[in-house]
């Protein structure tokens, strides 16, 4: 692969070659680390994501000989590893969610009343959403966040979590229903918008 444009080569081919040429695995890191970092940062906060993205790729590197090369894209596999690692750090995730709840973004030079209203609304919606997410089972929350935050398809989530597509659909349906109930019957579009904004 030294003379081949690695941009044109599938992840599966690179991973397969990396078993004999370990340095090639850095291409997988270069391609996917920003996405995995973003996912982990949204779930756990940036400081934890910095450590866990490295842990994710270390685990992937150690398991590269078991990667199913029938999947040309490694990102769903990496999301699965990252999700498992995030699950092992559930207490940290909970603490980081609380810290992010307390964070209030700087507002523009609007009137004091507008700033107060914006801050109160943002805090109450964020708190309600995070409290509702905390009530979901781990599996339902993992499916919902991979779809809402990372925009994975049902098939990609199924591959990432090693579950059937039907299970992805039922978990997503259950998660959406429970969120609507917890958020006072908010329309699905409003919930999806709030989720997509992290």
Short mmCIF file of N, CA, C and O in Angstrom, two decimals, residues 34-165:
data_model
loop_
_atom_site.label_atom_id
_atom_site.label_comp_id
_atom_site.label_asym_id
_atom_site.label_seq_id
_atom_site.Cartn_x
_atom_site.Cartn_y
_atom_site.Cartn_z
N UNK A 34 -12.15 11.81 14.25
CA UNK A 34 -13.00 12.98 14.54
C UNK A 34 -14.46 12.62 14.82
O UNK A 34 -15.09 13.22 15.68
N UNK A 35 -14.98 11.61 14.11
CA UNK A 35 -16.37 11.20 14.30
C UNK A 35 -16.55 10.50 15.66
O UNK A 35 -17.52 10.74 16.37
N UNK A 36 -15.61 9.63 15.99
CA UNK A 36 -15.68 8.92 17.26
C UNK A 36 -15.51 9.90 18.41
O UNK A 36 -16.21 9.83 19.43
N UNK A 37 -14.60 10.85 18.25
CA UNK A 37 -14.39 11.87 19.29
C UNK A 37 -15.66 12.69 19.50
O UNK A 37 -16.07 12.95 20.63
N UNK A 38 -16.28 13.12 18.40
CA UNK A 38 -17.52 13.90 18.52
C UNK A 38 -18.60 13.13 19.27
O UNK A 38 -19.25 13.66 20.16
N UNK A 39 -18.76 11.87 18.92
CA UNK A 39 -19.76 11.02 19.58
C UNK A 39 -19.48 10.91 21.08
O UNK A 39 -20.35 11.11 21.91
N UNK A 40 -18.24 10.60 21.42
CA UNK A 40 -17.88 10.46 22.83
C UNK A 40 -17.97 11.79 23.57
O UNK A 40 -18.39 11.83 24.73
N UNK A 41 -17.62 12.88 22.93
CA UNK A 41 -17.71 14.20 23.56
C UNK A 41 -19.15 14.56 23.87
O UNK A 41 -19.45 15.12 24.93
N UNK A 42 -20.04 14.22 22.97
CA UNK A 42 -21.46 14.50 23.22
C UNK A 42 -21.99 13.65 24.37
O UNK A 42 -22.84 14.10 25.12
N UNK A 43 -21.52 12.45 24.47
CA UNK A 43 -21.99 11.56 25.54
C UNK A 43 -21.33 11.85 26.87
O UNK A 43 -21.98 11.77 27.91
N UNK A 44 -20.02 12.16 26.84
CA UNK A 44 -19.26 12.21 28.09
C UNK A 44 -18.56 13.52 28.37
O UNK A 44 -18.00 13.70 29.43
N UNK A 45 -18.53 14.42 27.42
CA UNK A 45 -17.79 15.66 27.57
C UNK A 45 -16.43 15.52 26.92
O UNK A 45 -15.90 14.43 26.75
N UNK A 46 -15.86 16.67 26.56
CA UNK A 46 -14.59 16.67 25.81
C UNK A 46 -13.43 16.04 26.59
O UNK A 46 -12.68 15.24 26.03
N UNK A 47 -13.23 16.36 27.89
CA UNK A 47 -12.08 15.77 28.58
C UNK A 47 -12.10 14.23 28.57
O UNK A 47 -11.09 13.60 28.30
N UNK A 48 -13.26 13.66 28.83
CA UNK A 48 -13.35 12.20 28.82
C UNK A 48 -13.19 11.65 27.40
O UNK A 48 -12.56 10.61 27.20
N UNK A 49 -13.74 12.36 26.42
CA UNK A 49 -13.64 11.90 25.03
C UNK A 49 -12.20 11.85 24.57
O UNK A 49 -11.82 10.94 23.83
N UNK A 50 -11.40 12.80 24.99
CA UNK A 50 -9.98 12.80 24.59
C UNK A 50 -9.30 11.50 25.00
O UNK A 50 -8.52 10.94 24.23
N UNK A 51 -9.59 11.03 26.20
CA UNK A 51 -9.01 9.77 26.67
C UNK A 51 -9.66 8.56 26.01
O UNK A 51 -8.98 7.62 25.60
N UNK A 52 -11.00 8.59 25.92
CA UNK A 52 -11.72 7.41 25.45
C UNK A 52 -11.60 7.19 23.96
O UNK A 52 -11.72 6.05 23.50
N UNK A 53 -11.34 8.24 23.17
CA UNK A 53 -11.13 8.01 21.74
C UNK A 53 -9.83 7.22 21.56
O UNK A 53 -9.76 6.30 20.74
N UNK A 54 -8.83 7.55 22.35
CA UNK A 54 -7.58 6.79 22.29
C UNK A 54 -7.81 5.34 22.73
O UNK A 54 -7.30 4.40 22.10
N UNK A 55 -8.59 5.17 23.79
CA UNK A 55 -8.91 3.82 24.27
C UNK A 55 -9.68 3.03 23.21
O UNK A 55 -9.46 1.84 23.01
N UNK A 56 -10.59 3.72 22.52
CA UNK A 56 -11.38 3.07 21.46
C UNK A 56 -10.48 2.56 20.35
O UNK A 56 -10.59 1.40 19.92
N UNK A 57 -9.56 3.41 19.89
CA UNK A 57 -8.69 2.98 18.79
C UNK A 57 -7.65 1.96 19.23
O UNK A 57 -7.25 1.10 18.44
N UNK A 58 -7.25 2.01 20.48
CA UNK A 58 -6.35 0.98 20.99
C UNK A 58 -7.06 -0.37 21.00
O UNK A 58 -6.50 -1.39 20.57
N UNK A 59 -8.32 -0.37 21.47
CA UNK A 59 -9.10 -1.62 21.47
C UNK A 59 -9.31 -2.11 20.04
O UNK A 59 -9.19 -3.32 19.77
N UNK A 60 -9.61 -1.19 19.13
CA UNK A 60 -9.80 -1.58 17.73
C UNK A 60 -8.52 -2.15 17.13
O UNK A 60 -8.54 -3.16 16.42
N UNK A 61 -7.40 -1.51 17.44
CA UNK A 61 -6.11 -2.00 16.95
C UNK A 61 -5.85 -3.42 17.44
O UNK A 61 -5.42 -4.29 16.67
N UNK A 62 -6.13 -3.65 18.71
CA UNK A 62 -5.89 -4.99 19.28
C UNK A 62 -6.83 -6.04 18.69
O UNK A 62 -6.50 -7.22 18.66
N UNK A 63 -8.02 -5.60 18.22
CA UNK A 63 -9.02 -6.53 17.67
C UNK A 63 -9.06 -6.52 16.15
O UNK A 63 -9.96 -7.12 15.55
N UNK A 64 -8.13 -5.85 15.51
CA UNK A 64 -8.20 -5.67 14.06
C UNK A 64 -8.19 -6.98 13.30
O UNK A 64 -8.76 -7.08 12.22
N UNK A 65 -7.59 -8.01 13.88
CA UNK A 65 -7.57 -9.31 13.19
C UNK A 65 -8.94 -9.98 13.21
O UNK A 65 -9.16 -10.94 12.47
N UNK A 66 -9.86 -9.46 14.02
CA UNK A 66 -11.21 -10.02 14.09
C UNK A 66 -12.24 -9.16 13.36
O UNK A 66 -13.43 -9.46 13.39
N UNK A 67 -11.79 -8.07 12.71
CA UNK A 67 -12.71 -7.21 11.97
C UNK A 67 -13.29 -7.98 10.79
O UNK A 67 -12.58 -8.67 10.06
N UNK A 68 -14.60 -7.88 10.60
CA UNK A 68 -15.29 -8.55 9.51
C UNK A 68 -15.06 -7.75 8.22
O UNK A 68 -15.68 -6.71 8.01
N UNK A 69 -14.18 -8.25 7.38
CA UNK A 69 -13.79 -7.50 6.18
C UNK A 69 -14.89 -7.47 5.11
O UNK A 69 -14.70 -6.83 4.07
N UNK A 70 -16.03 -8.10 5.37
CA UNK A 70 -17.15 -7.96 4.43
C UNK A 70 -17.80 -6.59 4.57
O UNK A 70 -18.58 -6.19 3.73
N UNK A 71 -17.46 -5.86 5.64
CA UNK A 71 -17.94 -4.48 5.82
C UNK A 71 -16.83 -3.54 5.36
O UNK A 71 -15.78 -3.47 5.99
N UNK A 72 -17.05 -2.82 4.27
CA UNK A 72 -15.97 -1.95 3.76
C UNK A 72 -15.69 -0.75 4.66
O UNK A 72 -14.57 -0.24 4.69
N UNK A 73 -16.67 -0.29 5.43
CA UNK A 73 -16.54 0.88 6.28
C UNK A 73 -16.38 0.44 7.74
O UNK A 73 -17.23 -0.25 8.28
N UNK A 74 -15.34 0.88 8.40
CA UNK A 74 -15.08 0.49 9.79
C UNK A 74 -15.80 1.37 10.81
O UNK A 74 -15.80 1.06 11.99
N UNK A 75 -16.40 2.48 10.39
CA UNK A 75 -16.96 3.41 11.36
C UNK A 75 -18.03 2.77 12.25
O UNK A 75 -18.00 2.96 13.46
N UNK A 76 -19.00 2.00 11.72
CA UNK A 76 -19.97 1.37 12.63
C UNK A 76 -19.29 0.46 13.66
O UNK A 76 -19.70 0.43 14.83
N UNK A 77 -18.28 -0.27 13.26
CA UNK A 77 -17.52 -1.13 14.18
C UNK A 77 -16.88 -0.28 15.27
O UNK A 77 -16.94 -0.62 16.45
N UNK A 78 -16.30 0.85 14.88
CA UNK A 78 -15.66 1.74 15.85
C UNK A 78 -16.69 2.37 16.78
O UNK A 78 -16.43 2.52 17.98
N UNK A 79 -17.87 2.72 16.25
CA UNK A 79 -18.93 3.24 17.12
C UNK A 79 -19.35 2.18 18.14
O UNK A 79 -19.64 2.50 19.29
N UNK A 80 -19.38 0.93 17.72
CA UNK A 80 -19.72 -0.14 18.66
C UNK A 80 -18.70 -0.25 19.78
O UNK A 80 -19.07 -0.37 20.96
N UNK A 81 -17.43 -0.18 19.44
CA UNK A 81 -16.38 -0.23 20.46
C UNK A 81 -16.49 0.98 21.38
O UNK A 81 -16.44 0.87 22.61
N UNK A 82 -16.69 2.16 20.79
CA UNK A 82 -16.81 3.39 21.59
C UNK A 82 -18.02 3.33 22.51
O UNK A 82 -17.96 3.77 23.66
N UNK A 83 -19.12 2.79 22.01
CA UNK A 83 -20.33 2.67 22.83
C UNK A 83 -20.09 1.75 24.01
O UNK A 83 -20.50 2.04 25.15
N UNK A 84 -19.40 0.65 23.78
CA UNK A 84 -19.08 -0.27 24.88
C UNK A 84 -18.17 0.39 25.91
O UNK A 84 -18.37 0.24 27.12
N UNK A 85 -17.19 1.13 25.45
CA UNK A 85 -16.28 1.81 26.36
C UNK A 85 -17.02 2.89 27.15
O UNK A 85 -16.82 3.05 28.35
N UNK A 86 -17.92 3.61 26.47
CA UNK A 86 -18.72 4.63 27.16
C UNK A 86 -19.61 3.97 28.22
O UNK A 86 -19.79 4.52 29.32
N UNK A 87 -20.14 2.80 27.91
CA UNK A 87 -20.97 2.08 28.88
C UNK A 87 -20.19 1.70 30.13
O UNK A 87 -20.73 1.70 31.24
N UNK A 88 -18.90 1.41 29.97
CA UNK A 88 -18.05 1.06 31.12
C UNK A 88 -17.77 2.29 31.99
O UNK A 88 -17.34 2.17 33.11
N UNK A 89 -18.02 3.45 31.44
CA UNK A 89 -17.76 4.70 32.17
C UNK A 89 -19.06 5.43 32.51
O UNK A 89 -19.14 6.66 32.49
N UNK A 90 -20.11 4.68 32.83
CA UNK A 90 -21.44 5.25 33.08
C UNK A 90 -21.42 6.29 34.19
O UNK A 90 -22.06 7.33 34.09
N UNK A 91 -20.70 6.06 35.26
CA UNK A 91 -20.65 7.05 36.34
C UNK A 91 -20.02 8.35 35.87
O UNK A 91 -20.48 9.43 36.21
N UNK A 92 -18.98 8.24 35.08
CA UNK A 92 -18.34 9.43 34.53
C UNK A 92 -19.31 10.16 33.60
O UNK A 92 -19.41 11.38 33.64
N UNK A 93 -20.04 9.40 32.78
CA UNK A 93 -21.01 10.00 31.87
C UNK A 93 -22.05 10.80 32.64
O UNK A 93 -22.36 11.93 32.28
N UNK A 94 -22.55 10.24 33.70
CA UNK A 94 -23.57 10.91 34.51
C UNK A 94 -23.01 12.21 35.10
O UNK A 94 -23.66 13.25 35.07
N UNK A 95 -21.81 12.16 35.62
CA UNK A 95 -21.18 13.36 36.19
C UNK A 95 -20.96 14.42 35.11
O UNK A 95 -21.23 15.61 35.32
N UNK A 96 -20.51 14.02 33.94
CA UNK A 96 -20.28 14.97 32.85
C UNK A 96 -21.58 15.59 32.35
O UNK A 96 -21.61 16.77 32.02
N UNK A 97 -22.66 14.81 32.32
CA UNK A 97 -23.96 15.38 31.94
C UNK A 97 -24.37 16.47 32.92
O UNK A 97 -24.87 17.52 32.52
N UNK A 98 -24.15 16.25 34.19
CA UNK A 98 -24.48 17.26 35.20
C UNK A 98 -23.64 18.51 35.02
O UNK A 98 -24.12 19.62 35.18
N UNK A 99 -22.37 18.34 34.71
CA UNK A 99 -21.51 19.50 34.47
C UNK A 99 -21.99 20.29 33.25
O UNK A 99 -22.00 21.52 33.27
N UNK A 100 -22.37 19.57 32.19
CA UNK A 100 -22.84 20.27 31.00
C UNK A 100 -24.17 20.96 31.26
O UNK A 100 -24.47 21.99 30.66
N UNK A 101 -24.99 20.42 32.16
CA UNK A 101 -26.24 21.07 32.51
C UNK A 101 -25.97 22.44 33.11
O UNK A 101 -26.72 23.38 32.89
N UNK A 102 -24.93 22.55 33.89
CA UNK A 102 -24.62 23.79 34.58
C UNK A 102 -24.03 24.84 33.64
O UNK A 102 -24.03 26.02 33.97
N UNK A 103 -23.53 24.42 32.50
CA UNK A 103 -22.90 25.34 31.55
C UNK A 103 -23.97 26.16 30.84
O UNK A 103 -24.93 25.63 30.31
N UNK A 104 -23.80 27.45 30.81
CA UNK A 104 -24.71 28.35 30.11
C UNK A 104 -23.90 29.10 29.07
O UNK A 104 -22.96 29.82 29.41
N UNK A 105 -24.24 28.94 27.79
CA UNK A 105 -23.47 29.62 26.76
C UNK A 105 -23.61 31.14 26.87
O UNK A 105 -24.63 31.65 27.32
N UNK A 106 -22.55 31.84 26.44
CA UNK A 106 -22.59 33.30 26.46
C UNK A 106 -23.64 33.78 25.47
O UNK A 106 -23.81 33.21 24.40
N UNK A 107 -24.34 34.81 25.83
CA UNK A 107 -25.38 35.36 24.96
C UNK A 107 -24.89 36.66 24.36
O UNK A 107 -23.96 37.28 24.84
N UNK A 108 -25.55 37.07 23.30
CA UNK A 108 -25.19 38.33 22.67
C UNK A 108 -25.70 39.48 23.54
O UNK A 108 -26.35 39.28 24.56
N UNK A 109 -25.44 40.67 23.10
CA UNK A 109 -25.81 41.86 23.88
C UNK A 109 -27.31 42.14 23.77
O UNK A 109 -27.73 43.19 23.32
N UNK A 110 -28.12 41.21 24.14
CA UNK A 110 -29.57 41.42 24.17
C UNK A 110 -29.93 42.04 25.52
O UNK A 110 -29.08 42.18 26.40
N UNK A 111 -31.18 42.34 25.66
CA UNK A 111 -31.61 42.93 26.93
C UNK A 111 -31.44 41.91 28.05
O UNK A 111 -31.39 40.70 27.81
N UNK A 112 -31.36 42.41 29.26
CA UNK A 112 -31.20 41.53 30.42
C UNK A 112 -32.36 40.53 30.50
O UNK A 112 -32.15 39.34 30.74
N UNK A 113 -33.56 40.99 30.26
CA UNK A 113 -34.73 40.11 30.32
C UNK A 113 -34.64 39.01 29.26
O UNK A 113 -34.96 37.85 29.54
N UNK A 114 -34.18 39.37 28.05
CA UNK A 114 -34.03 38.37 26.99
C UNK A 114 -32.97 37.34 27.36
O UNK A 114 -33.15 36.14 27.13
N UNK A 115 -31.86 37.81 27.93
CA UNK A 115 -30.80 36.89 28.33
C UNK A 115 -31.29 35.94 29.41
O UNK A 115 -31.03 34.75 29.35
N UNK A 116 -32.00 36.46 30.38
CA UNK A 116 -32.51 35.62 31.46
C UNK A 116 -33.50 34.60 30.91
O UNK A 116 -33.43 33.41 31.24
N UNK A 117 -34.40 35.03 30.05
CA UNK A 117 -35.38 34.11 29.48
C UNK A 117 -34.71 33.02 28.66
O UNK A 117 -35.06 31.84 28.75
N UNK A 118 -33.71 33.39 27.87
CA UNK A 118 -32.99 32.41 27.05
C UNK A 118 -32.27 31.40 27.92
O UNK A 118 -32.33 30.19 27.67
N UNK A 119 -31.60 31.87 28.94
CA UNK A 119 -30.84 30.99 29.84
C UNK A 119 -31.78 30.04 30.58
O UNK A 119 -31.53 28.84 30.65
N UNK A 120 -32.85 30.56 31.11
CA UNK A 120 -33.80 29.73 31.87
C UNK A 120 -34.42 28.67 30.97
O UNK A 120 -34.52 27.51 31.34
N UNK A 121 -34.83 29.08 29.77
CA UNK A 121 -35.43 28.12 28.83
C UNK A 121 -34.43 27.04 28.44
O UNK A 121 -34.74 25.85 28.46
N UNK A 122 -33.21 27.44 28.10
CA UNK A 122 -32.19 26.47 27.70
C UNK A 122 -31.88 25.50 28.83
O UNK A 122 -31.76 24.30 28.63
N UNK A 123 -31.75 26.03 30.04
CA UNK A 123 -31.44 25.16 31.18
C UNK A 123 -32.57 24.19 31.46
O UNK A 123 -32.33 23.01 31.71
N UNK A 124 -33.81 24.67 31.39
CA UNK A 124 -34.93 23.78 31.70
C UNK A 124 -35.09 22.71 30.63
O UNK A 124 -35.32 21.55 30.95
N UNK A 125 -34.94 23.08 29.36
CA UNK A 125 -35.04 22.07 28.29
C UNK A 125 -33.90 21.08 28.36
O UNK A 125 -34.10 19.87 28.21
N UNK A 126 -32.70 21.57 28.57
CA UNK A 126 -31.53 20.69 28.66
C UNK A 126 -31.69 19.74 29.84
O UNK A 126 -31.47 18.54 29.73
N UNK A 127 -32.08 20.28 30.97
CA UNK A 127 -32.25 19.45 32.16
C UNK A 127 -33.34 18.39 31.94
O UNK A 127 -33.16 17.23 32.26
N UNK A 128 -34.48 18.80 31.37
CA UNK A 128 -35.55 17.85 31.10
C UNK A 128 -35.10 16.75 30.14
O UNK A 128 -35.37 15.57 30.36
N UNK A 129 -34.41 17.15 29.09
CA UNK A 129 -33.95 16.17 28.10
C UNK A 129 -32.93 15.21 28.71
O UNK A 129 -33.03 14.00 28.54
N UNK A 130 -31.97 15.75 29.46
CA UNK A 130 -30.95 14.88 30.06
C UNK A 130 -31.55 13.97 31.12
O UNK A 130 -31.17 12.81 31.23
N UNK A 131 -32.49 14.50 31.90
CA UNK A 131 -33.17 13.65 32.88
C UNK A 131 -33.95 12.54 32.18
O UNK A 131 -33.94 11.39 32.63
N UNK A 132 -34.62 12.89 31.08
CA UNK A 132 -35.38 11.88 30.33
C UNK A 132 -34.44 10.85 29.72
O UNK A 132 -34.73 9.65 29.75
N UNK A 133 -33.30 11.29 29.17
CA UNK A 133 -32.32 10.34 28.62
C UNK A 133 -31.80 9.40 29.69
O UNK A 133 -31.56 8.21 29.44
N UNK A 134 -31.61 9.91 30.90
CA UNK A 134 -31.09 9.09 32.00
C UNK A 134 -32.06 7.98 32.37
O UNK A 134 -31.65 6.94 32.89
N UNK A 135 -33.36 8.17 32.10
CA UNK A 135 -34.36 7.15 32.43
C UNK A 135 -34.41 6.01 31.42
O UNK A 135 -34.96 4.95 31.71
N UNK A 136 -33.85 6.23 30.24
CA UNK A 136 -33.85 5.18 29.22
C UNK A 136 -32.89 4.07 29.61
O UNK A 136 -31.89 4.30 30.29
N UNK A 137 -33.20 2.87 29.13
CA UNK A 137 -32.24 1.78 29.33
C UNK A 137 -30.99 2.09 28.53
O UNK A 137 -31.02 2.87 27.58
N UNK A 138 -29.88 1.46 28.90
CA UNK A 138 -28.62 1.70 28.19
C UNK A 138 -28.77 1.40 26.70
O UNK A 138 -28.33 2.17 25.85
N UNK A 139 -29.40 0.29 26.38
CA UNK A 139 -29.56 -0.11 24.98
C UNK A 139 -30.40 0.88 24.19
O UNK A 139 -30.07 1.24 23.06
N UNK A 140 -31.52 1.32 24.77
CA UNK A 140 -32.38 2.29 24.09
C UNK A 140 -31.65 3.62 23.90
O UNK A 140 -31.72 4.23 22.84
N UNK A 141 -30.93 4.06 24.93
CA UNK A 141 -30.20 5.33 24.85
C UNK A 141 -29.09 5.25 23.80
O UNK A 141 -28.90 6.16 23.00
N UNK A 142 -28.36 4.13 23.76
CA UNK A 142 -27.28 3.96 22.78
C UNK A 142 -27.81 4.06 21.36
O UNK A 142 -27.25 4.77 20.52
N UNK A 143 -28.92 3.38 21.07
CA UNK A 143 -29.52 3.42 19.73
C UNK A 143 -29.96 4.84 19.40
O UNK A 143 -29.64 5.37 18.33
N UNK A 144 -30.68 5.48 20.30
CA UNK A 144 -31.18 6.82 20.06
C UNK A 144 -30.05 7.81 19.79
O UNK A 144 -30.11 8.60 18.84
N UNK A 145 -29.00 7.77 20.59
CA UNK A 145 -27.91 8.73 20.43
C UNK A 145 -27.08 8.48 19.17
O UNK A 145 -26.63 9.43 18.53
N UNK A 146 -26.90 7.22 18.81
CA UNK A 146 -26.16 6.94 17.57
C UNK A 146 -26.94 7.43 16.35
O UNK A 146 -26.35 7.92 15.38
N UNK A 147 -28.26 7.33 16.40
CA UNK A 147 -29.08 7.80 15.28
C UNK A 147 -29.21 9.32 15.30
O UNK A 147 -29.01 9.99 14.29
N UNK A 148 -29.51 9.90 16.47
CA UNK A 148 -29.75 11.34 16.55
C UNK A 148 -28.47 12.15 16.43
O UNK A 148 -28.43 13.16 15.73
N UNK A 149 -27.42 11.75 17.12
CA UNK A 149 -26.19 12.53 17.13
C UNK A 149 -25.26 12.21 15.99
O UNK A 149 -24.65 13.08 15.40
N UNK A 150 -25.11 10.92 15.71
CA UNK A 150 -24.12 10.51 14.71
C UNK A 150 -24.73 10.23 13.35
O UNK A 150 -24.01 9.92 12.40
N UNK A 151 -26.06 10.30 13.26
CA UNK A 151 -26.78 10.13 12.00
C UNK A 151 -26.47 8.80 11.32
O UNK A 151 -26.38 8.71 10.09
N UNK A 152 -26.31 7.76 12.12
CA UNK A 152 -26.10 6.44 11.57
C UNK A 152 -27.44 5.91 11.06
O UNK A 152 -28.50 6.27 11.57
N UNK A 153 -27.37 5.03 10.07
CA UNK A 153 -28.57 4.36 9.59
C UNK A 153 -28.91 3.22 10.55
O UNK A 153 -28.09 2.84 11.39
N UNK A 154 -30.10 2.66 10.40
CA UNK A 154 -30.48 1.53 11.25
C UNK A 154 -29.47 0.37 11.07
O UNK A 154 -29.07 -0.26 12.05
N UNK A 155 -29.08 0.12 9.81
CA UNK A 155 -28.13 -0.96 9.54
C UNK A 155 -26.78 -0.69 10.21
O UNK A 155 -26.15 -1.60 10.75
N UNK A 156 -26.32 0.57 10.18
CA UNK A 156 -25.04 0.91 10.80
C UNK A 156 -25.11 0.77 12.32
O UNK A 156 -24.16 0.30 12.95
N UNK A 157 -26.23 1.17 12.92
CA UNK A 157 -26.40 1.01 14.36
C UNK A 157 -26.42 -0.47 14.72
O UNK A 157 -25.79 -0.89 15.69
N UNK A 158 -27.11 -1.25 13.91
CA UNK A 158 -27.15 -2.70 14.15
C UNK A 158 -25.74 -3.29 14.12
O UNK A 158 -25.38 -4.09 14.99
N UNK A 159 -24.95 -2.87 13.14
CA UNK A 159 -23.57 -3.36 13.05
C UNK A 159 -22.74 -2.86 14.23
O UNK A 159 -21.95 -3.62 14.81
N UNK A 160 -22.92 -1.60 14.60
CA UNK A 160 -22.13 -1.03 15.69
C UNK A 160 -22.39 -1.71 17.02
O UNK A 160 -21.47 -1.93 17.81
N UNK A 161 -23.65 -2.05 17.27
CA UNK A 161 -24.02 -2.64 18.57
C UNK A 161 -24.17 -4.16 18.50
O UNK A 161 -24.52 -4.78 19.52
N UNK A 162 -23.94 -4.73 17.34
CA UNK A 162 -24.06 -6.18 17.15
C UNK A 162 -25.44 -6.69 17.56
O UNK A 162 -25.58 -7.65 18.32
N UNK A 163 -26.47 -6.01 17.05
CA UNK A 163 -27.87 -6.40 17.30
C UNK A 163 -28.61 -6.41 15.97
O UNK A 163 -28.18 -5.75 15.02
N UNK A 164 -29.73 -7.13 15.90
CA UNK A 164 -30.51 -7.13 14.65
C UNK A 164 -31.14 -5.76 14.37
O UNK A 164 -31.41 -4.99 15.29
N UNK A 165 -31.40 -5.48 13.09
CA UNK A 165 -32.02 -4.22 12.69
C UNK A 165 -33.38 -4.06 13.35
O UNK A 165 -33.77 -2.97 13.77
#
